[in-house]
């Protein structure tokens, strides 16, 4: 079934949910919407994800307490239904990376930790998965003779924990050193962008000043805050109902309604007056995906006559950045780094499926 999910996500790059108008996730420090915030139920299943305006579909009462995750914010446990979820900003806690390119070393080599939470729901049964591992990639922000910039990931090593609940019984499977779902999916969803242009009216602004604002477009939101810049890409922002059911998937027997595809990139602070943010300044990014499939091919693959719901949330966090010559990059590409276990950066919070205990200072709104 995971192979069919991978293929289906790779076939379509657009998605987003039917949303309750009054439910919204916001940045508690400035009151801005938080796109791509993902809500996990008390059983550790993904319930929903906020759209580009921070709106989300409220989980049912029996799914509480919920855990809310969003890149660049503290995880928040919410005990009961609320209209507004307020997240507290938090710097990405990774070892400090200092990157200074040299004139003859203009290929950017990055290693990153990656994890994907995935939920599949079929007729009341569920499949909950956590995939995590390490990837590397090679970037060039300008043309480099003898080097081809692909901006896609190479899987170095990964592990998976899969929890299957069927007919009231739970089966847990753990795997290591095998290629799991996120390898092809992340390559499609979260390729690194070229150097990002900072909107003119945000250039030269002091981080955290009253000039903090969002620039809205049909597919992207650019914001500036105390910890740097955030770019959110939402391909469905200009859709009236923020969802999409492509006719060509129906022809293939894979009828699906895509309800979310939000990608969020976090960049560190930039010098005043800078017009572009180079690729090596990306501190992390996330991708949230939701869709429901009622196509006969998917139903057959999942052994069901009912629609199948797929939800996933991916985080990618760079922890090492080096600058290589074109020859060094080509050699390293041919001789990949050999890893025998997943490397998890020390400052990174442990991955968890279940809502964590609420912090003493956390306050939820009734």
CSV table of C-alpha atoms in Angstrom, one decimal:
chain,number,residue,atom,x,y,z
A,1,UNK,CA,0.0,0.0,0.0
A,2,UNK,CA,2.9,2.4,0.7
A,3,UNK,CA,4.1,2.0,-2.8
A,4,UNK,CA,0.7,3.0,-4.2
A,5,UNK,CA,0.7,6.0,-1.8
A,6,UNK,CA,4.1,7.0,-3.1
A,7,UNK,CA,3.1,6.7,-6.7
A,8,UNK,CA,-0.1,8.7,-6.2
A,9,UNK,CA,1.6,11.6,-4.4
A,10,UNK,CA,4.3,11.7,-7.1
A,11,UNK,CA,1.6,11.9,-9.8
A,12,UNK,CA,0.0,14.9,-8.2
A,13,UNK,CA,1.6,17.9,-6.5
A,14,UNK,CA,-1.4,19.8,-5.4
A,15,UNK,CA,-3.6,19.5,-2.3
A,16,UNK,CA,-5.6,21.2,0.7
A,17,UNK,CA,-8.8,20.6,3.1
A,18,UNK,CA,-12.4,21.7,3.4
A,19,UNK,CA,-11.9,24.2,6.3
A,20,UNK,CA,-13.9,25.5,9.2
A,21,UNK,CA,-14.0,29.3,8.9
A,22,UNK,CA,-13.6,30.0,12.6
A,23,UNK,CA,-10.8,27.6,13.4
A,24,UNK,CA,-7.3,29.1,12.9
A,25,UNK,CA,-3.7,28.6,14.0
A,26,UNK,CA,-1.8,31.8,14.7
A,27,UNK,CA,1.7,33.0,15.7
A,28,UNK,CA,1.2,34.1,19.3
A,29,UNK,CA,3.9,36.7,19.1
A,30,UNK,CA,2.5,38.7,16.2
A,31,UNK,CA,-0.9,37.3,15.5
A,32,UNK,CA,-0.2,36.1,11.9
A,33,UNK,CA,-1.7,32.9,10.6
A,34,UNK,CA,0.6,29.8,10.7
A,35,UNK,CA,0.3,27.7,7.4
A,36,UNK,CA,1.2,24.1,7.5
A,37,UNK,CA,0.6,23.5,11.2
A,38,UNK,CA,-0.3,19.8,11.6
A,39,UNK,CA,-2.6,18.4,14.3
A,40,UNK,CA,-2.1,14.9,15.7
A,41,UNK,CA,-4.9,13.1,17.6
A,42,UNK,CA,-4.5,11.5,21.0
A,43,UNK,CA,-3.7,8.2,19.2
A,44,UNK,CA,-0.9,9.9,17.3
A,45,UNK,CA,-2.8,10.0,13.9
A,46,UNK,CA,-2.6,13.1,11.7
A,47,UNK,CA,-6.0,14.8,11.9
A,48,UNK,CA,-5.6,17.9,9.7
A,49,UNK,CA,-3.3,20.7,8.6
A,50,UNK,CA,-3.8,24.4,8.5
A,51,UNK,CA,-4.0,26.1,5.1
A,52,UNK,CA,-2.2,29.3,3.9
A,53,UNK,CA,-4.5,31.4,6.0
A,54,UNK,CA,-4.0,29.3,9.1
A,55,UNK,CA,-7.5,27.7,8.9
A,56,UNK,CA,-8.1,24.1,9.9
A,57,UNK,CA,-10.9,21.6,10.2
A,58,UNK,CA,-11.5,21.0,14.0
A,59,UNK,CA,-10.9,17.4,15.1
A,60,UNK,CA,-13.8,15.6,16.8
A,61,UNK,CA,-14.1,15.9,20.6
A,62,UNK,CA,-13.0,12.3,21.2
A,63,UNK,CA,-9.7,12.9,19.4
A,64,UNK,CA,-8.5,15.3,22.1
A,65,UNK,CA,-6.0,16.1,23.5
A,66,UNK,CA,-4.2,17.0,20.3
A,67,UNK,CA,-0.6,17.8,19.6
A,68,UNK,CA,0.1,20.7,17.1
A,69,UNK,CA,3.4,20.7,15.2
A,70,UNK,CA,4.7,23.5,13.0
A,71,UNK,CA,8.3,24.2,11.8
A,72,UNK,CA,9.8,27.0,13.9
A,73,UNK,CA,7.3,26.8,16.7
A,74,UNK,CA,7.0,25.0,20.1
A,75,UNK,CA,4.9,21.8,20.0
A,76,UNK,CA,1.6,22.6,21.7
A,77,UNK,CA,-0.7,20.2,23.5
A,78,UNK,CA,-4.4,21.3,23.3
A,79,UNK,CA,-6.7,19.6,25.8
A,80,UNK,CA,-10.1,20.5,24.3
A,81,UNK,CA,-11.7,22.2,21.2
A,82,UNK,CA,-10.8,25.8,20.7
A,83,UNK,CA,-11.4,28.4,18.0
A,84,UNK,CA,-7.9,29.7,17.9
A,85,UNK,CA,-4.6,27.8,18.5
A,86,UNK,CA,-1.7,30.1,19.4
A,87,UNK,CA,1.8,28.8,18.8
A,88,UNK,CA,4.9,30.2,20.4
A,89,UNK,CA,7.9,30.8,18.0
A,90,UNK,CA,11.0,28.8,18.7
A,91,UNK,CA,14.3,28.9,16.9
A,92,UNK,CA,15.2,25.6,15.1
A,93,UNK,CA,17.5,23.9,17.6
A,94,UNK,CA,20.4,22.6,15.6
A,95,UNK,CA,24.1,22.9,16.0
A,96,UNK,CA,25.2,26.3,14.6
A,97,UNK,CA,26.4,26.1,11.0
A,98,UNK,CA,28.8,28.7,9.7
A,99,UNK,CA,29.0,28.7,5.9
A,100,UNK,CA,31.4,30.9,3.9
A,101,UNK,CA,31.8,30.0,0.3
A,102,UNK,CA,35.2,30.4,-1.4
A,103,UNK,CA,35.6,31.6,-5.0
A,104,UNK,CA,36.6,28.1,-6.2
A,105,UNK,CA,34.2,26.2,-4.0
A,106,UNK,CA,30.8,27.2,-5.2
A,107,UNK,CA,29.0,23.8,-4.9
A,108,UNK,CA,27.0,23.7,-1.7
A,109,UNK,CA,27.0,20.3,0.0
A,110,UNK,CA,24.4,19.7,2.7
A,111,UNK,CA,23.6,16.9,5.0
A,112,UNK,CA,20.1,16.9,6.6
A,113,UNK,CA,18.0,14.9,9.1
A,114,UNK,CA,14.5,14.2,7.8
A,115,UNK,CA,11.3,12.7,9.3
A,116,UNK,CA,7.9,12.0,7.9
A,117,UNK,CA,4.7,11.3,9.9
A,118,UNK,CA,2.1,9.5,7.9
A,119,UNK,CA,-1.5,8.5,8.5
A,120,UNK,CA,-3.7,6.3,6.3
A,121,UNK,CA,-7.3,5.7,7.3
A,122,UNK,CA,-9.4,2.9,5.7
A,123,UNK,CA,-12.9,2.1,7.0
A,124,UNK,CA,-12.1,3.1,10.6
A,125,UNK,CA,-8.8,1.2,10.5
A,126,UNK,CA,-5.6,3.1,10.4
A,127,UNK,CA,-1.9,2.9,9.5
A,128,UNK,CA,0.4,5.2,11.4
A,129,UNK,CA,4.1,5.5,10.3
A,130,UNK,CA,7.2,7.4,11.3
A,131,UNK,CA,10.0,7.4,8.8
A,132,UNK,CA,13.2,9.2,9.7
A,133,UNK,CA,16.7,9.2,8.3
A,134,UNK,CA,19.5,11.2,6.7
A,135,UNK,CA,19.8,12.7,3.2
A,136,UNK,CA,22.4,14.8,1.4
A,137,UNK,CA,22.2,17.1,-1.6
A,138,UNK,CA,24.3,19.2,-3.9
A,139,UNK,CA,23.3,22.8,-4.8
A,140,UNK,CA,24.8,25.6,-6.9
A,141,UNK,CA,23.2,29.1,-6.7
A,142,UNK,CA,25.0,30.1,-9.9
A,143,UNK,CA,26.2,28.2,-13.0
A,144,UNK,CA,29.3,26.1,-12.2
A,145,UNK,CA,31.3,24.6,-15.0
A,146,UNK,CA,31.3,20.8,-14.8
A,147,UNK,CA,28.5,20.6,-12.3
A,148,UNK,CA,24.8,19.9,-12.8
A,149,UNK,CA,22.5,21.3,-10.1
A,150,UNK,CA,19.7,18.8,-9.5
A,151,UNK,CA,18.3,20.2,-6.1
A,152,UNK,CA,16.9,16.8,-5.2
A,153,UNK,CA,17.8,14.5,-2.2
A,154,UNK,CA,19.9,11.4,-2.0
A,155,UNK,CA,18.9,9.0,0.7
A,156,UNK,CA,21.8,7.9,2.9
A,157,UNK,CA,20.1,5.8,5.6
A,158,UNK,CA,16.7,5.6,7.2
A,159,UNK,CA,14.5,3.6,9.6
A,160,UNK,CA,10.7,3.2,10.0
A,161,UNK,CA,8.2,2.4,12.7
A,162,UNK,CA,4.8,1.4,11.3
A,163,UNK,CA,1.8,0.8,13.5
A,164,UNK,CA,-1.2,-0.9,11.8
A,165,UNK,CA,-4.5,-1.0,13.6
A,166,UNK,CA,-7.1,-3.3,12.0
A,167,UNK,CA,-10.2,-4.8,13.5
A,168,UNK,CA,-9.2,-3.6,16.9
A,169,UNK,CA,-5.7,-5.3,16.8
A,170,UNK,CA,-2.4,-3.4,16.7
A,171,UNK,CA,0.7,-4.6,14.8
A,172,UNK,CA,4.0,-2.8,15.1
A,173,UNK,CA,6.8,-3.2,12.6
A,174,UNK,CA,10.2,-1.6,12.7
A,175,UNK,CA,12.7,-1.5,9.8
A,176,UNK,CA,16.2,-0.1,9.3
A,177,UNK,CA,18.4,0.5,6.3
A,178,UNK,CA,15.6,0.2,3.7
A,179,UNK,CA,14.2,2.8,1.4
A,180,UNK,CA,10.8,3.9,2.8
A,181,UNK,CA,8.1,6.2,1.5
A,182,UNK,CA,9.6,9.6,2.0
A,183,UNK,CA,12.6,9.2,-0.4
A,184,UNK,CA,10.5,9.8,-3.6
A,185,UNK,CA,7.9,11.9,-1.9
A,186,UNK,CA,10.3,14.4,-0.5
A,187,UNK,CA,12.2,14.7,-3.7
A,188,UNK,CA,8.9,15.8,-5.3
A,189,UNK,CA,7.5,18.0,-2.5
A,190,UNK,CA,10.5,19.7,-1.1
A,191,UNK,CA,13.3,20.4,-3.6
A,192,UNK,CA,15.3,23.3,-2.6
A,193,UNK,CA,14.4,26.6,-4.4
A,194,UNK,CA,16.9,28.8,-6.1
A,195,UNK,CA,18.1,31.8,-4.1
A,196,UNK,CA,15.0,33.5,-2.8
A,197,UNK,CA,14.3,37.1,-3.6
A,198,UNK,CA,13.2,39.2,-0.6
A,199,UNK,CA,10.1,41.3,-1.4
A,200,UNK,CA,11.2,45.0,-1.8
A,201,UNK,CA,9.0,46.2,1.1
A,202,UNK,CA,10.7,43.8,3.5
A,203,UNK,CA,14.3,44.7,2.7
A,204,UNK,CA,16.3,46.5,5.2
A,205,UNK,CA,13.6,46.0,7.9
A,206,UNK,CA,14.7,45.1,11.4
A,207,UNK,CA,13.7,41.7,12.5
A,208,UNK,CA,10.9,41.9,15.1
A,209,UNK,CA,10.1,45.5,14.3
A,210,UNK,CA,6.6,46.9,13.6
A,211,UNK,CA,7.3,46.4,9.9
A,212,UNK,CA,6.9,42.7,10.2
A,213,UNK,CA,4.3,41.8,7.6
A,214,UNK,CA,3.1,39.1,5.2
A,215,UNK,CA,3.1,39.5,1.4
A,216,UNK,CA,0.2,37.4,0.0
A,217,UNK,CA,0.0,36.0,-3.5
A,218,UNK,CA,-1.9,33.2,-5.2
A,219,UNK,CA,0.7,30.6,-4.2
A,220,UNK,CA,3.2,32.2,-1.7
A,221,UNK,CA,3.5,34.0,1.5
A,222,UNK,CA,6.7,35.8,2.6
A,223,UNK,CA,7.1,36.9,6.2
A,224,UNK,CA,9.8,38.5,8.3
A,225,UNK,CA,10.1,37.9,12.1
A,226,UNK,CA,12.6,37.9,14.9
A,227,UNK,CA,14.2,34.7,13.8
A,228,UNK,CA,14.5,35.5,10.1
A,229,UNK,CA,12.3,34.9,7.1
A,230,UNK,CA,9.7,32.3,6.2
A,231,UNK,CA,8.4,31.4,2.8
A,232,UNK,CA,5.2,29.4,2.4
A,233,UNK,CA,4.1,27.9,-0.9
A,234,UNK,CA,0.5,27.0,-1.3
A,235,UNK,CA,-0.5,25.9,-4.8
A,236,UNK,CA,-4.2,25.9,-3.9
A,237,UNK,CA,-4.4,29.4,-2.4
A,238,UNK,CA,-6.2,30.7,-5.4
A,239,UNK,CA,-8.8,27.9,-5.5
A,240,UNK,CA,-12.2,28.9,-4.3
A,241,UNK,CA,-12.7,25.9,-2.0
A,242,UNK,CA,-9.0,25.3,-1.6
A,243,UNK,CA,-9.2,21.8,-3.0
A,244,UNK,CA,-8.7,20.1,-6.3
A,245,UNK,CA,-10.0,16.9,-8.0
A,246,UNK,CA,-8.0,16.3,-11.2
A,247,UNK,CA,-9.9,14.7,-14.1
A,248,UNK,CA,-6.8,12.9,-15.4
A,249,UNK,CA,-6.5,10.9,-12.1
A,250,UNK,CA,-10.1,9.8,-12.6
A,251,UNK,CA,-9.2,8.5,-16.1
A,252,UNK,CA,-6.5,6.4,-14.4
A,253,UNK,CA,-8.9,4.9,-11.9
A,254,UNK,CA,-7.3,6.9,-9.1
A,255,UNK,CA,-10.0,9.5,-8.4
A,256,UNK,CA,-8.8,11.8,-5.6
A,257,UNK,CA,-9.6,15.1,-3.9
A,258,UNK,CA,-6.4,16.8,-2.9
A,259,UNK,CA,-6.9,18.9,0.2
A,260,UNK,CA,-3.5,20.2,1.2
A,261,UNK,CA,0.0,20.8,-0.1
A,262,UNK,CA,1.8,23.4,2.0
A,263,UNK,CA,5.5,23.8,1.9
A,264,UNK,CA,7.3,26.1,4.4
A,265,UNK,CA,10.9,27.2,4.2
A,266,UNK,CA,12.7,28.8,7.2
A,267,UNK,CA,15.7,31.1,6.6
A,268,UNK,CA,18.1,32.6,9.2
A,269,UNK,CA,18.4,36.4,9.6
A,270,UNK,CA,19.9,38.3,6.7
A,271,UNK,CA,21.9,41.5,6.5
A,272,UNK,CA,20.1,44.8,6.1
A,273,UNK,CA,19.6,45.6,2.4
A,274,UNK,CA,20.2,42.1,1.1
A,275,UNK,CA,17.9,41.3,-1.9
A,276,UNK,CA,18.4,37.5,-2.1
A,277,UNK,CA,18.8,34.7,0.4
A,278,UNK,CA,21.2,32.0,-0.8
A,279,UNK,CA,20.3,28.3,-0.6
A,280,UNK,CA,22.8,27.6,2.3
A,281,UNK,CA,20.8,30.0,4.6
A,282,UNK,CA,17.8,27.6,4.7
A,283,UNK,CA,17.5,26.4,8.3
A,284,UNK,CA,14.8,23.8,7.6
A,285,UNK,CA,11.5,23.2,5.8
A,286,UNK,CA,8.4,21.2,6.0
A,287,UNK,CA,5.7,19.8,3.7
A,288,UNK,CA,2.1,18.9,4.6
A,289,UNK,CA,-0.1,16.8,2.4
A,290,UNK,CA,-3.7,15.6,2.7
A,291,UNK,CA,-6.0,13.9,0.2
A,292,UNK,CA,-8.9,11.4,-0.1
A,293,UNK,CA,-8.9,8.8,-2.8
A,294,UNK,CA,-12.0,7.0,-4.0
A,295,UNK,CA,-10.6,5.6,-7.2
A,296,UNK,CA,-11.0,1.9,-7.9
A,297,UNK,CA,-7.2,1.3,-8.4
A,298,UNK,CA,-6.5,2.7,-4.9
A,299,UNK,CA,-9.4,0.8,-3.3
A,300,UNK,CA,-8.2,-2.4,-4.8
A,301,UNK,CA,-4.7,-1.9,-3.6
A,302,UNK,CA,-6.0,-1.2,-0.1
A,303,UNK,CA,-8.5,-4.0,-0.2
A,304,UNK,CA,-11.5,-1.8,0.5
A,305,UNK,CA,-14.7,-0.5,-1.1
A,306,UNK,CA,-14.6,2.8,0.9
A,307,UNK,CA,-12.6,6.0,0.2
A,308,UNK,CA,-9.0,6.0,1.6
A,309,UNK,CA,-7.6,9.1,3.4
A,310,UNK,CA,-3.9,9.9,3.3
A,311,UNK,CA,-2.1,12.5,5.4
A,312,UNK,CA,1.6,13.2,5.9
A,313,UNK,CA,3.8,15.8,7.5
A,314,UNK,CA,7.5,16.0,6.6
A,315,UNK,CA,10.4,18.0,8.2
A,316,UNK,CA,13.9,18.4,6.8
A,317,UNK,CA,16.6,20.0,9.0
A,318,UNK,CA,20.1,20.6,7.6
A,319,UNK,CA,22.9,19.9,10.1
A,320,UNK,CA,26.1,20.2,8.0
A,321,UNK,CA,27.1,22.5,5.2
A,322,UNK,CA,30.3,22.4,3.2
A,323,UNK,CA,31.5,24.0,0.0
A,324,UNK,CA,33.1,21.9,-2.7
A,325,UNK,CA,34.7,22.3,-6.0
A,326,UNK,CA,32.9,20.8,-9.0
A,327,UNK,CA,35.4,17.9,-9.1
A,328,UNK,CA,35.0,17.2,-5.4
A,329,UNK,CA,31.2,17.2,-5.8
A,330,UNK,CA,31.2,14.9,-8.8
A,331,UNK,CA,33.5,12.4,-6.9
A,332,UNK,CA,31.3,12.5,-3.8
A,333,UNK,CA,28.2,11.9,-5.9
A,334,UNK,CA,29.7,8.8,-7.4
A,335,UNK,CA,30.9,7.5,-4.0
A,336,UNK,CA,28.0,8.2,-1.6
A,337,UNK,CA,28.6,8.4,2.2
A,338,UNK,CA,28.0,5.1,3.8
A,339,UNK,CA,25.9,5.2,7.0
A,340,UNK,CA,25.0,2.3,9.2
A,341,UNK,CA,22.5,4.1,11.5
A,342,UNK,CA,20.3,7.2,11.5
A,343,UNK,CA,22.1,10.4,12.7
A,344,UNK,CA,19.8,12.6,14.8
A,345,UNK,CA,21.3,16.0,15.7
A,346,UNK,CA,21.7,16.4,19.5
A,347,UNK,CA,19.7,19.6,19.8
A,348,UNK,CA,16.7,18.2,17.9
A,349,UNK,CA,13.7,17.2,19.9
A,350,UNK,CA,12.9,13.5,19.9
A,351,UNK,CA,10.3,12.4,17.3
A,352,UNK,CA,7.0,11.4,18.8
A,353,UNK,CA,3.6,10.3,17.6
A,354,UNK,CA,1.7,11.1,20.8
A,355,UNK,CA,0.8,14.4,22.4
A,356,UNK,CA,3.5,15.4,24.9
A,357,UNK,CA,2.7,16.6,28.4
A,358,UNK,CA,1.6,20.2,28.3
A,359,UNK,CA,4.3,22.8,29.4
A,360,UNK,CA,3.5,24.4,32.7
A,361,UNK,CA,3.1,27.8,31.0
A,362,UNK,CA,0.9,26.5,28.2
A,363,UNK,CA,-2.7,28.0,28.2
A,364,UNK,CA,-5.4,26.7,25.9
A,365,UNK,CA,-8.4,28.8,24.9
A,366,UNK,CA,-11.9,27.6,25.5
